[in-house]
CSV table of C-alpha atoms in Angstrom, one decimal:
chain,number,residue,atom,x,y,z
A,759,MET,CA,131.3,113.3,110.5
A,760,SER,CA,128.5,112.2,112.8
A,761,THR,CA,128.4,108.8,114.3
A,762,THR,CA,125.2,109.1,116.3
A,763,LYS,CA,122.0,107.6,115.2
A,764,ILE,CA,119.6,109.8,113.2
A,765,LYS,CA,116.1,110.1,114.6
A,766,THR,CA,113.4,110.1,111.9
A,767,ALA,CA,111.4,112.8,113.7
A,768,GLN,CA,114.2,115.2,113.0
A,769,LEU,CA,114.2,114.4,109.3
A,770,TRP,CA,110.5,115.1,108.5
A,771,GLY,CA,110.8,118.9,108.8
A,772,ARG,CA,113.8,119.2,106.4
A,773,ASN,CA,113.6,120.0,102.7
A,774,LYS,CA,114.8,117.8,99.9
A,775,ASP,CA,118.1,119.4,99.4
A,776,ASP,CA,119.1,119.1,103.1
A,777,LEU,CA,118.1,115.4,103.0
A,778,LYS,CA,120.1,114.7,99.8
A,779,LYS,CA,123.1,116.5,101.3
A,780,GLN,CA,122.8,114.4,104.5
A,781,LEU,CA,122.5,111.2,102.5
A,782,VAL,CA,125.7,112.0,100.6
A,783,ASP,CA,127.5,112.7,103.9
A,784,LEU,CA,126.3,109.4,105.4
A,785,LYS,CA,127.3,107.4,102.4
A,786,GLN,CA,130.8,109.0,102.4
A,787,GLU,CA,131.2,108.2,106.1
A,788,LEU,CA,130.1,104.6,105.4
A,789,ALA,CA,132.7,104.3,102.7
A,790,THR,CA,135.5,105.5,105.0
A,791,LEU,CA,134.4,103.2,107.8
A,792,ARG,CA,134.3,100.2,105.4
A,793,THR,CA,137.9,101.0,104.2
A,794,GLN,CA,139.0,101.3,107.8
A,795,LYS,CA,137.4,97.9,108.5
A,796,VAL,CA,139.2,96.2,105.6
A,797,ALA,CA,142.5,97.9,106.7
A,798,GLY,CA,142.1,96.2,110.1
A,799,GLY,CA,140.3,98.6,112.5
A,800,ASN,CA,138.4,98.0,115.7
A,801,ASN,CA,135.3,95.9,116.1
A,802,SER,CA,133.5,99.0,117.2
A,803,LYS,CA,133.4,100.0,113.6
A,804,LEU,CA,130.9,97.2,112.9
A,805,THR,CA,128.3,98.8,115.1
A,806,LYS,CA,129.0,102.2,113.6
A,807,ILE,CA,128.6,100.7,110.1
A,808,HIS,CA,125.3,99.1,111.2
A,809,ASP,CA,124.0,102.5,112.6
A,810,LEU,CA,125.1,104.3,109.5
A,811,ARG,CA,123.3,101.9,107.2
A,812,LYS,CA,120.1,102.2,109.3
A,813,SER,CA,120.5,106.0,109.2
A,814,ILE,CA,120.8,106.0,105.4
A,815,ALA,CA,117.7,103.9,105.2
A,816,ARG,CA,115.8,106.4,107.4
A,817,VAL,CA,116.8,109.3,105.2
A,818,LEU,CA,115.8,107.4,102.1
A,819,THR,CA,112.5,106.5,103.7
A,820,VAL,CA,111.7,110.1,104.5
A,821,ILE,CA,112.7,111.2,101.0
A,822,ASN,CA,110.5,108.6,99.3
A,823,ALA,CA,107.5,109.2,101.6
A,824,THR,CA,107.6,113.0,101.0
A,825,GLN,CA,107.9,112.4,97.3
A,826,ARG,CA,104.9,110.0,97.3
A,827,SER,CA,102.8,112.5,99.3
A,828,GLN,CA,103.7,115.3,96.8
A,829,LEU,CA,102.7,113.0,94.0
A,830,ARG,CA,99.4,112.2,95.7
A,831,LEU,CA,98.6,115.9,96.0
A,832,PHE,CA,99.5,116.4,92.3
A,833,TYR,CA,97.2,113.6,91.1
A,834,LYS,CA,94.4,114.3,93.6
A,835,ASN,CA,91.7,115.5,91.2
A,836,LYS,CA,93.1,114.0,88.0
A,837,LYS,CA,91.2,111.3,86.1
A,838,TYR,CA,93.9,108.7,86.4
A,839,LEU,CA,96.3,107.7,89.1
A,840,PRO,CA,99.7,106.1,88.5
A,841,LEU,CA,99.5,102.3,89.3
A,842,ASP,CA,101.8,102.6,92.3
A,843,LEU,CA,99.6,105.2,93.9
A,844,ARG,CA,96.4,103.2,93.5
A,845,PRO,CA,95.0,101.1,96.4
A,846,LYS,CA,96.4,97.6,96.2
A,847,LYS,CA,93.4,95.6,97.5
A,848,THR,CA,93.1,92.2,95.8
A,849,ARG,CA,93.0,91.4,92.1
A,850,ALA,CA,89.3,90.4,92.3
A,851,MET,CA,88.4,93.6,94.1
A,852,ARG,CA,90.2,95.8,91.6
A,853,ARG,CA,88.3,94.2,88.7
A,854,ARG,CA,84.9,94.4,90.4
A,855,LEU,CA,82.2,96.7,89.0
A,856,THR,CA,82.1,100.2,90.6
A,857,LYS,CA,79.0,101.2,92.5
A,858,HIS,CA,77.9,103.3,89.5
A,859,GLU,CA,78.4,100.5,87.0
A,860,ALA,CA,76.5,98.0,89.2
A,861,THR,CA,73.4,100.3,89.6
A,862,ILE,CA,73.1,101.1,85.8
A,863,VAL,CA,69.8,99.7,84.3
A,864,SER,CA,69.7,99.2,80.6
A,865,GLU,CA,66.7,100.3,78.4
A,866,LYS,CA,65.6,96.7,77.9
A,867,GLN,CA,65.6,96.0,81.7
A,868,LYS,CA,63.7,99.3,82.3
A,869,LYS,CA,61.0,98.2,79.8
A,870,ARG,CA,60.8,94.7,81.3
A,871,GLN,CA,60.4,96.1,84.8
A,872,MET,CA,57.8,98.5,83.7
A,873,HIS,CA,55.7,96.1,81.7
A,874,PHE,CA,56.1,93.0,83.9
A,875,PRO,CA,56.4,94.3,87.5
A,876,GLN,CA,56.9,91.9,90.5
A,877,ARG,CA,53.6,90.4,91.3
A,878,LYS,CA,52.1,90.8,94.7
A,879,TYR,CA,50.2,87.9,96.2
A,880,ALA,CA,47.8,88.0,99.1
A,881,VAL,CA,48.4,84.8,101.1
A,882,LYS,CA,45.6,83.7,103.4
A,883,ALA,CA,46.9,82.9,106.9
A,884,GLU,CA,45.5,79.6,108.1
A,885,ALA,CA,44.3,79.4,111.7
């Protein structure tokens, strides 16, 4: 059982199985520390419990981040993205027309522009 803090930089290179195994070990260690605390152990166990909880959070963060990056690679050239992988932005920005949709000109508009172009006026400058 390790009671030292786990550094996140060490976790990034590991594969999923190692991370899962480490997570199980940390959770078991946390459970034993909690039972010792209830039984009436030292106050030093409180800091160890705190460190273990934070270490578990770090391992879970690395697992979730790698999983999300793998999903991003999988859905990279697909037509649709899952909602949680899409950019958040704001509701109004998400509902806004795309650049392509905004530049589309209908047949009626094309005819109107062709038959009634913008008039050009020559304005005489007064001296």
